[in-house]
């Protein structure tokens, strides 16, 4: 069943480059509030996976448009994260790999892909609210989000975090390769013509380099509470 978009449901937009902890923060905040989540990076990763599998070139606008209409990508919430399914095939591991991220970044530059995925992302907006993380949640997908947070961190810290995360999941990666990977993906995401990675003018920018996940969560929740109920939230 296609969910009905509810444009009155509040959206918290969390954007930033990879390795800033935005996925983890988005998940924690959503659980805390009892809201839905949208991991838009996973959507780009899954779409790119299908494009590569079907040998559709990033320059083939018609092929990509057709794929966007025929592909059925599903996210299933699990205890340890989200499972990504195409039909009844589980593609989570392929999609979460570094090559999955690289392919996503390449196809994410294509206007027809962004347009097709825009509708899908907006359809996730449902009561009681949505926590959406990605690169353009606050600038393009949900410009009316009640709160926009842009998480950043130094490239060295982000590479370390990715390294730990991927090693923990059993991926065979090196720190040096991840540093290179992150620099290339940053460059590609920040400098593309459509929806580049940039903080929205009204976003709160948080540098998480020196902070652990608990501190970032507490700060984000403080901003959320101030926005949702400014009367009752004393500033600490
Ligand atoms: O958040 P992530 O690392 O899973 O995202 C993978 C790639 O997908 C990222 O390098 C760029 C693209 N992406 C995007 O262009 N816009 C989004 N809202 C989310 C991801």
PDB file of C-alpha atoms and ligand atoms in Angstrom:
ATOM      1  CA  UNK A   1       0.000   0.000   0.000  1.00  0.00           C
ATOM      2  CA  UNK A   2       1.354   3.433  -0.848  1.00  0.00           C
ATOM      3  CA  UNK A   3       1.399   5.570   2.297  1.00  0.00           C
ATOM      4  CA  UNK A   4      -0.414   8.866   2.163  1.00  0.00           C
ATOM      5  CA  UNK A   5       1.865  11.864   2.641  1.00  0.00           C
ATOM      6  CA  UNK A   6       0.818  14.090   5.521  1.00  0.00           C
ATOM      7  CA  UNK A   7       2.401  17.474   4.974  1.00  0.00           C
ATOM      8  CA  UNK A   8       1.400  18.586   8.462  1.00  0.00           C
ATOM      9  CA  UNK A   9       3.493  15.891  10.189  1.00  0.00           C
ATOM     10  CA  UNK A  10       6.630  17.476  11.698  1.00  0.00           C
ATOM     11  CA  UNK A  11       9.976  16.664  10.090  1.00  0.00           C
ATOM     12  CA  UNK A  12      13.392  16.809  11.712  1.00  0.00           C
ATOM     13  CA  UNK A  13      16.043  17.072   8.976  1.00  0.00           C
ATOM     14  CA  UNK A  14      19.538  15.788   9.772  1.00  0.00           C
ATOM     15  CA  UNK A  15      22.073  16.347   7.010  1.00  0.00           C
ATOM     16  CA  UNK A  16      25.821  16.054   6.652  1.00  0.00           C
ATOM     17  CA  UNK A  17      28.631  14.101   5.043  1.00  0.00           C
ATOM     18  CA  UNK A  18      29.257  10.424   5.797  1.00  0.00           C
ATOM     19  CA  UNK A  19      30.803   9.452   9.119  1.00  0.00           C
ATOM     20  CA  UNK A  20      29.289  12.282  11.144  1.00  0.00           C
ATOM     21  CA  UNK A  21      26.946   9.924  13.021  1.00  0.00           C
ATOM     22  CA  UNK A  22      23.776  11.262  11.417  1.00  0.00           C
ATOM     23  CA  UNK A  23      22.243   7.813  10.849  1.00  0.00           C
ATOM     24  CA  UNK A  24      22.829   6.793  14.462  1.00  0.00           C
ATOM     25  CA  UNK A  25      21.502  10.096  15.803  1.00  0.00           C
ATOM     26  CA  UNK A  26      18.466   9.987  13.503  1.00  0.00           C
ATOM     27  CA  UNK A  27      17.656   6.451  14.712  1.00  0.00           C
ATOM     28  CA  UNK A  28      18.010   7.353  18.396  1.00  0.00           C
ATOM     29  CA  UNK A  29      15.963  10.521  18.154  1.00  0.00           C
ATOM     30  CA  UNK A  30      13.229   8.723  16.194  1.00  0.00           C
ATOM     31  CA  UNK A  31      13.063   5.904  18.762  1.00  0.00           C
ATOM     32  CA  UNK A  32      12.956   8.442  21.579  1.00  0.00           C
ATOM     33  CA  UNK A  33      10.090  10.368  19.985  1.00  0.00           C
ATOM     34  CA  UNK A  34       8.318   7.314  18.553  1.00  0.00           C
ATOM     35  CA  UNK A  35       8.599   8.779  15.037  1.00  0.00           C
ATOM     36  CA  UNK A  36       9.337   7.248  11.608  1.00  0.00           C
ATOM     37  CA  UNK A  37      12.799   7.418  10.054  1.00  0.00           C
ATOM     38  CA  UNK A  38      13.939   8.019   6.505  1.00  0.00           C
ATOM     39  CA  UNK A  39      17.497   6.923   5.680  1.00  0.00           C
ATOM     40  CA  UNK A  40      17.664   8.642   2.296  1.00  0.00           C
ATOM     41  CA  UNK A  41      21.241   7.444   1.715  1.00  0.00           C
ATOM     42  CA  UNK A  42      19.982   3.862   1.803  1.00  0.00           C
ATOM     43  CA  UNK A  43      17.455   4.734  -0.885  1.00  0.00           C
ATOM     44  CA  UNK A  44      20.183   6.199  -3.130  1.00  0.00           C
ATOM     45  CA  UNK A  45      22.392   3.190  -2.412  1.00  0.00           C
ATOM     46  CA  UNK A  46      19.650   0.685  -3.246  1.00  0.00           C
ATOM     47  CA  UNK A  47      18.696   2.522  -6.429  1.00  0.00           C
ATOM     48  CA  UNK A  48      22.344   2.677  -7.570  1.00  0.00           C
ATOM     49  CA  UNK A  49      22.731  -1.034  -6.816  1.00  0.00           C
ATOM     50  CA  UNK A  50      19.830  -1.817  -9.133  1.00  0.00           C
ATOM     51  CA  UNK A  51      21.108   0.536 -11.846  1.00  0.00           C
ATOM     52  CA  UNK A  52      24.532  -1.160 -11.801  1.00  0.00           C
ATOM     53  CA  UNK A  53      22.988  -4.621 -11.724  1.00  0.00           C
ATOM     54  CA  UNK A  54      20.847  -3.765 -14.751  1.00  0.00           C
ATOM     55  CA  UNK A  55      23.814  -2.121 -16.543  1.00  0.00           C
ATOM     56  CA  UNK A  56      22.053   1.246 -16.759  1.00  0.00           C
ATOM     57  CA  UNK A  57      24.623   3.959 -17.289  1.00  0.00           C
ATOM     58  CA  UNK A  58      24.377   7.197 -15.224  1.00  0.00           C
ATOM     59  CA  UNK A  59      23.980   9.029 -18.555  1.00  0.00           C
ATOM     60  CA  UNK A  60      20.949   6.947 -19.607  1.00  0.00           C
ATOM     61  CA  UNK A  61      18.120   9.191 -18.367  1.00  0.00           C
ATOM     62  CA  UNK A  62      15.378   7.075 -19.996  1.00  0.00           C
ATOM     63  CA  UNK A  63      16.699   3.840 -18.535  1.00  0.00           C
ATOM     64  CA  UNK A  64      16.960   5.396 -15.072  1.00  0.00           C
ATOM     65  CA  UNK A  65      13.451   6.818 -15.311  1.00  0.00           C
ATOM     66  CA  UNK A  66      12.092   3.383 -16.293  1.00  0.00           C
ATOM     67  CA  UNK A  67      14.002   1.747 -13.446  1.00  0.00           C
ATOM     68  CA  UNK A  68      12.596   4.246 -10.957  1.00  0.00           C
ATOM     69  CA  UNK A  69       9.080   3.272 -12.021  1.00  0.00           C
ATOM     70  CA  UNK A  70       9.625  -0.485 -11.925  1.00  0.00           C
ATOM     71  CA  UNK A  71      11.857  -0.868  -8.856  1.00  0.00           C
ATOM     72  CA  UNK A  72      10.325  -1.857  -5.552  1.00  0.00           C
ATOM     73  CA  UNK A  73      12.732  -0.999  -2.731  1.00  0.00           C
ATOM     74  CA  UNK A  74      11.634  -1.756   0.804  1.00  0.00           C
ATOM     75  CA  UNK A  75      13.081  -0.999   4.218  1.00  0.00           C
ATOM     76  CA  UNK A  76      12.346  -3.356   7.063  1.00  0.00           C
ATOM     77  CA  UNK A  77      13.171  -2.196  10.591  1.00  0.00           C
ATOM     78  CA  UNK A  78      15.210  -4.729  12.557  1.00  0.00           C
ATOM     79  CA  UNK A  79      16.721  -4.616  16.037  1.00  0.00           C
ATOM     80  CA  UNK A  80      20.223  -3.896  14.707  1.00  0.00           C
ATOM     81  CA  UNK A  81      19.267  -1.509  11.910  1.00  0.00           C
ATOM     82  CA  UNK A  82      17.288  -1.511   8.703  1.00  0.00           C
ATOM     83  CA  UNK A  83      17.155  -4.394   6.219  1.00  0.00           C
ATOM     84  CA  UNK A  84      17.040  -3.330   2.566  1.00  0.00           C
ATOM     85  CA  UNK A  85      14.962  -5.513   0.240  1.00  0.00           C
ATOM     86  CA  UNK A  86      14.354  -5.537  -3.500  1.00  0.00           C
ATOM     87  CA  UNK A  87      11.379  -7.796  -4.030  1.00  0.00           C
ATOM     88  CA  UNK A  88      12.194 -10.573  -1.560  1.00  0.00           C
ATOM     89  CA  UNK A  89      15.968 -10.261  -2.055  1.00  0.00           C
ATOM     90  CA  UNK A  90      18.032  -8.917   0.855  1.00  0.00           C
ATOM     91  CA  UNK A  91      20.669  -6.516  -0.557  1.00  0.00           C
ATOM     92  CA  UNK A  92      21.651  -4.877   2.754  1.00  0.00           C
ATOM     93  CA  UNK A  93      25.306  -5.972   2.742  1.00  0.00           C
ATOM     94  CA  UNK A  94      26.011  -5.030  -0.882  1.00  0.00           C
ATOM     95  CA  UNK A  95      24.297  -1.687  -0.408  1.00  0.00           C
ATOM     96  CA  UNK A  96      26.088  -0.807   2.843  1.00  0.00           C
ATOM     97  CA  UNK A  97      29.571  -1.513   1.463  1.00  0.00           C
ATOM     98  CA  UNK A  98      31.981   1.244   0.404  1.00  0.00           C
ATOM     99  CA  UNK A  99      31.404   0.465  -3.266  1.00  0.00           C
ATOM    100  CA  UNK A 100      27.665   0.806  -2.522  1.00  0.00           C
ATOM    101  CA  UNK A 101      28.319   4.329  -1.216  1.00  0.00           C
ATOM    102  CA  UNK A 102      30.514   5.195  -4.184  1.00  0.00           C
ATOM    103  CA  UNK A 103      27.894   4.061  -6.694  1.00  0.00           C
ATOM    104  CA  UNK A 104      25.167   5.919  -4.789  1.00  0.00           C
ATOM    105  CA  UNK A 105      27.172   9.130  -4.977  1.00  0.00           C
ATOM    106  CA  UNK A 106      27.636   8.728  -8.755  1.00  0.00           C
ATOM    107  CA  UNK A 107      23.921   8.117  -9.524  1.00  0.00           C
ATOM    108  CA  UNK A 108      22.883  10.773  -6.973  1.00  0.00           C
ATOM    109  CA  UNK A 109      24.316  13.421  -9.318  1.00  0.00           C
ATOM    110  CA  UNK A 110      21.719  12.623 -11.967  1.00  0.00           C
ATOM    111  CA  UNK A 111      18.719  14.976 -11.979  1.00  0.00           C
ATOM    112  CA  UNK A 112      16.213  12.331 -13.133  1.00  0.00           C
ATOM    113  CA  UNK A 113      17.247  10.037 -10.255  1.00  0.00           C
ATOM    114  CA  UNK A 114      16.872  12.795  -7.669  1.00  0.00           C
ATOM    115  CA  UNK A 115      13.478  13.739  -9.063  1.00  0.00           C
ATOM    116  CA  UNK A 116      12.208  10.151  -8.949  1.00  0.00           C
ATOM    117  CA  UNK A 117      13.452   9.566  -5.415  1.00  0.00           C
ATOM    118  CA  UNK A 118      12.074  12.898  -4.193  1.00  0.00           C
ATOM    119  CA  UNK A 119       8.490  11.615  -4.348  1.00  0.00           C
ATOM    120  CA  UNK A 120       9.395   8.458  -2.479  1.00  0.00           C
ATOM    121  CA  UNK A 121      11.122  10.387   0.266  1.00  0.00           C
ATOM    122  CA  UNK A 122       8.247  12.808   0.745  1.00  0.00           C
ATOM    123  CA  UNK A 123       5.805   9.894   0.958  1.00  0.00           C
ATOM    124  CA  UNK A 124       7.523   8.842   4.205  1.00  0.00           C
ATOM    125  CA  UNK A 125       6.160  11.904   5.993  1.00  0.00           C
ATOM    126  CA  UNK A 126       3.487  10.604   8.336  1.00  0.00           C
ATOM    127  CA  UNK A 127       2.228  11.339  11.851  1.00  0.00           C
ATOM    128  CA  UNK A 128       3.379  11.536  14.529  1.00  0.00           C
ATOM    129  CA  UNK A 129       6.545  12.759  12.753  1.00  0.00           C
ATOM    130  CA  UNK A 130       9.590  11.900  10.668  1.00  0.00           C
ATOM    131  CA  UNK A 131      13.321  12.053  11.296  1.00  0.00           C
ATOM    132  CA  UNK A 132      14.991  12.212   7.875  1.00  0.00           C
ATOM    133  CA  UNK A 133      18.728  11.962   7.333  1.00  0.00           C
ATOM    134  CA  UNK A 134      20.774  12.591   4.207  1.00  0.00           C
ATOM    135  CA  UNK A 135      22.404  15.375   2.242  1.00  0.00           C
ATOM    136  CA  UNK A 136      19.495  17.553   1.104  1.00  0.00           C
ATOM    137  CA  UNK A 137      16.728  16.882   3.642  1.00  0.00           C
ATOM    138  CA  UNK A 138      16.697  20.479   4.883  1.00  0.00           C
ATOM    139  CA  UNK A 139      17.480  22.205   1.583  1.00  0.00           C
ATOM    140  CA  UNK A 140      15.316  20.341  -0.956  1.00  0.00           C
ATOM    141  CA  UNK A 141      13.230  17.408   0.282  1.00  0.00           C
ATOM    142  CA  UNK A 142      11.723  18.942   3.437  1.00  0.00           C
ATOM    143  CA  UNK A 143      12.477  22.694   3.273  1.00  0.00           C
ATOM    144  CA  UNK A 144       9.688  23.247   5.844  1.00  0.00           C
ATOM    145  CA  UNK A 145      11.270  20.929   8.435  1.00  0.00           C
ATOM    146  CA  UNK A 146      10.663  22.365  11.935  1.00  0.00           C
ATOM    147  CA  UNK A 147      14.333  21.809  12.769  1.00  0.00           C
ATOM    148  CA  UNK A 148      17.354  21.350  10.518  1.00  0.00           C
ATOM    149  CA  UNK A 149      20.582  20.020  11.940  1.00  0.00           C
ATOM    150  CA  UNK A 150      23.757  19.753   9.888  1.00  0.00           C
ATOM    151  CA  UNK A 151      26.306  17.408  11.438  1.00  0.00           C
ATOM    152  CA  UNK A 152      29.935  17.785  10.437  1.00  0.00           C
ATOM    153  CA  UNK A 153      33.297  16.408  11.593  1.00  0.00           C
ATOM    154  CA  UNK A 154      36.873  16.461  10.346  1.00  0.00           C
ATOM    155  CA  UNK A 155      37.640  14.023   7.494  1.00  0.00           C
ATOM    156  CA  UNK A 156      40.154  12.147   9.716  1.00  0.00           C
ATOM    157  CA  UNK A 157      37.574  11.563  12.471  1.00  0.00           C
ATOM    158  CA  UNK A 158      34.941  10.514   9.941  1.00  0.00           C
ATOM    159  CA  UNK A 159      37.300   7.993   8.341  1.00  0.00           C
ATOM    160  CA  UNK A 160      38.074   6.526  11.794  1.00  0.00           C
ATOM    161  CA  UNK A 161      34.365   6.190  12.579  1.00  0.00           C
ATOM    162  CA  UNK A 162      33.590   4.547   9.237  1.00  0.00           C
ATOM    163  CA  UNK A 163      36.531   2.212   9.771  1.00  0.00           C
ATOM    164  CA  UNK A 164      35.239   1.055  13.163  1.00  0.00           C
ATOM    165  CA  UNK A 165      31.685   0.751  11.880  1.00  0.00           C
ATOM    166  CA  UNK A 166      32.603  -1.296   8.799  1.00  0.00           C
ATOM    167  CA  UNK A 167      35.133  -3.485  10.630  1.00  0.00           C
ATOM    168  CA  UNK A 168      32.462  -4.145  13.247  1.00  0.00           C
ATOM    169  CA  UNK A 169      30.180  -5.392  10.483  1.00  0.00           C
ATOM    170  CA  UNK A 170      32.921  -7.668   9.164  1.00  0.00           C
ATOM    171  CA  UNK A 171      33.870  -5.647   6.051  1.00  0.00           C
ATOM    172  CA  UNK A 172      37.501  -5.879   4.921  1.00  0.00           C
ATOM    173  CA  UNK A 173      38.586  -2.198   4.755  1.00  0.00           C
ATOM    174  CA  UNK A 174      41.722  -0.118   5.421  1.00  0.00           C
ATOM    175  CA  UNK A 175      41.837   3.322   7.023  1.00  0.00           C
ATOM    176  CA  UNK A 176      43.901   4.750   4.159  1.00  0.00           C
ATOM    177  CA  UNK A 177      41.371   3.564   1.559  1.00  0.00           C
ATOM    178  CA  UNK A 178      38.495   4.990   3.615  1.00  0.00           C
ATOM    179  CA  UNK A 179      40.177   8.402   3.901  1.00  0.00           C
ATOM    180  CA  UNK A 180      40.546   8.499   0.122  1.00  0.00           C
ATOM    181  CA  UNK A 181      36.994   7.280  -0.354  1.00  0.00           C
ATOM    182  CA  UNK A 182      35.553   9.922   1.978  1.00  0.00           C
ATOM    183  CA  UNK A 183      37.498  12.742   0.306  1.00  0.00           C
ATOM    184  CA  UNK A 184      36.292  11.668  -3.155  1.00  0.00           C
ATOM    185  CA  UNK A 185      32.673  11.253  -2.069  1.00  0.00           C
ATOM    186  CA  UNK A 186      32.681  14.606  -0.215  1.00  0.00           C
ATOM    187  CA  UNK A 187      34.007  16.320  -3.295  1.00  0.00           C
ATOM    188  CA  UNK A 188      31.412  14.680  -5.534  1.00  0.00           C
ATOM    189  CA  UNK A 189      28.484  15.356  -3.165  1.00  0.00           C
ATOM    190  CA  UNK A 190      29.451  18.963  -2.412  1.00  0.00           C
ATOM    191  CA  UNK A 191      30.174  20.008  -5.979  1.00  0.00           C
ATOM    192  CA  UNK A 192      27.313  18.487  -7.959  1.00  0.00           C
ATOM    193  CA  UNK A 193      24.900  20.762  -9.809  1.00  0.00           C
ATOM    194  CA  UNK A 194      21.669  19.350  -8.310  1.00  0.00           C
ATOM    195  CA  UNK A 195      21.041  19.326  -4.554  1.00  0.00           C
ATOM    196  CA  UNK A 196      24.678  19.654  -3.468  1.00  0.00           C
ATOM    197  CA  UNK A 197      25.655  18.804   0.095  1.00  0.00           C
ATOM    198  CA  UNK A 198      25.390  22.163   1.858  1.00  0.00           C
ATOM    199  CA  UNK A 199      23.804  23.256   5.157  1.00  0.00           C
ATOM    200  CA  UNK A 200      20.408  24.938   4.728  1.00  0.00           C
ATOM    201  CA  UNK A 201      20.540  28.668   5.503  1.00  0.00           C
ATOM    202  CA  UNK A 202      18.436  28.003   8.626  1.00  0.00           C
ATOM    203  CA  UNK A 203      20.281  24.862   9.761  1.00  0.00           C
ATOM    204  CA  UNK A 204      22.094  24.490  13.082  1.00  0.00           C
ATOM    205  CA  UNK A 205      25.605  23.285  12.270  1.00  0.00           C
ATOM    206  CA  UNK A 206      27.161  20.962  14.867  1.00  0.00           C
ATOM    207  CA  UNK A 207      30.771  19.823  14.674  1.00  0.00           C
ATOM    208  CA  UNK A 208      30.842  16.349  16.213  1.00  0.00           C
ATOM    209  CA  UNK A 209      34.622  15.746  15.886  1.00  0.00           C
ATOM    210  CA  UNK A 210      35.216  16.018  19.628  1.00  0.00           C
ATOM    211  CA  UNK A 211      31.857  14.682  20.791  1.00  0.00           C
ATOM    212  CA  UNK A 212      30.582  11.206  21.466  1.00  0.00           C
ATOM    213  CA  UNK A 213      27.212  10.028  20.236  1.00  0.00           C
ATOM    214  CA  UNK A 214      25.547  10.573  23.644  1.00  0.00           C
ATOM    215  CA  UNK A 215      26.548  14.252  23.702  1.00  0.00           C
ATOM    216  CA  UNK A 216      25.336  14.860  20.159  1.00  0.00           C
ATOM    217  CA  UNK A 217      22.044  13.102  20.942  1.00  0.00           C
ATOM    218  CA  UNK A 218      21.544  15.291  24.047  1.00  0.00           C
ATOM    219  CA  UNK A 219      22.224  18.475  22.058  1.00  0.00           C
ATOM    220  CA  UNK A 220      19.895  17.514  19.236  1.00  0.00           C
ATOM    221  CA  UNK A 221      17.143  16.578  21.716  1.00  0.00           C
ATOM    222  CA  UNK A 222      17.552  19.958  23.408  1.00  0.00           C
ATOM    223  CA  UNK A 223      16.945  21.703  20.069  1.00  0.00           C
ATOM    224  CA  UNK A 224      14.004  19.395  19.321  1.00  0.00           C
ATOM    225  CA  UNK A 225      12.361  20.080  22.685  1.00  0.00           C
ATOM    226  CA  UNK A 226      12.874  23.819  22.322  1.00  0.00           C
ATOM    227  CA  UNK A 227      11.160  23.778  18.956  1.00  0.00           C
ATOM    228  CA  UNK A 228       8.332  21.439  19.914  1.00  0.00           C
ATOM    229  CA  UNK A 229       7.581  23.076  23.233  1.00  0.00           C
ATOM    230  CA  UNK A 230       9.665  26.219  23.748  1.00  0.00           C
ATOM    231  CA  UNK A 231       7.709  27.241  26.890  1.00  0.00           C
ATOM    232  CA  UNK A 232       8.664  24.177  28.864  1.00  0.00           C
ATOM    233  CA  UNK A 233      12.299  23.751  27.895  1.00  0.00           C
ATOM    234  CA  UNK A 234      14.839  25.478  30.141  1.00  0.00           C
ATOM    235  CA  UNK A 235      18.251  25.962  28.493  1.00  0.00           C
ATOM    236  CA  UNK A 236      20.988  24.074  30.332  1.00  0.00           C
TER     237      UNK A 236
HETATM  238  O1  LIG B   1      24.365   8.708   3.691  1.00  0.00           O
HETATM  239  P1  LIG B   1      25.039   7.651   2.788  1.00  0.00           P
HETATM  240  O2  LIG B   1      26.515   7.572   2.978  1.00  0.00           O
HETATM  241  O3  LIG B   1      24.381   6.322   2.921  1.00  0.00           O
HETATM  242  O4  LIG B   1      24.788   8.163   1.277  1.00  0.00           O
HETATM  243  C1  LIG B   1      25.356   7.520   0.170  1.00  0.00           C
HETATM  244  C2  LIG B   1      25.427   8.500  -1.010  1.00  0.00           C
HETATM  245  O5  LIG B   1      24.100   8.782  -1.473  1.00  0.00           O
HETATM  246  C3  LIG B   1      26.052   9.847  -0.710  1.00  0.00           C
HETATM  247  O6  LIG B   1      27.465   9.848  -0.915  1.00  0.00           O
HETATM  248  C4  LIG B   1      25.359  10.773  -1.679  1.00  0.00           C
HETATM  249  C5  LIG B   1      24.010  10.134  -1.905  1.00  0.00           C
HETATM  250  N1  LIG B   1      22.936  10.809  -1.162  1.00  0.00           N
HETATM  251  C6  LIG B   1      22.425  11.961  -1.709  1.00  0.00           C
HETATM  252  O7  LIG B   1      22.912  12.427  -2.730  1.00  0.00           O
HETATM  253  N2  LIG B   1      21.376  12.588  -1.101  1.00  0.00           N
HETATM  254  C7  LIG B   1      20.855  12.113   0.027  1.00  0.00           C
HETATM  255  N3  LIG B   1      19.830  12.744   0.587  1.00  0.00           N
HETATM  256  C8  LIG B   1      21.395  10.949   0.630  1.00  0.00           C
HETATM  257  C9  LIG B   1      22.445  10.326   0.011  1.00  0.00           C
END
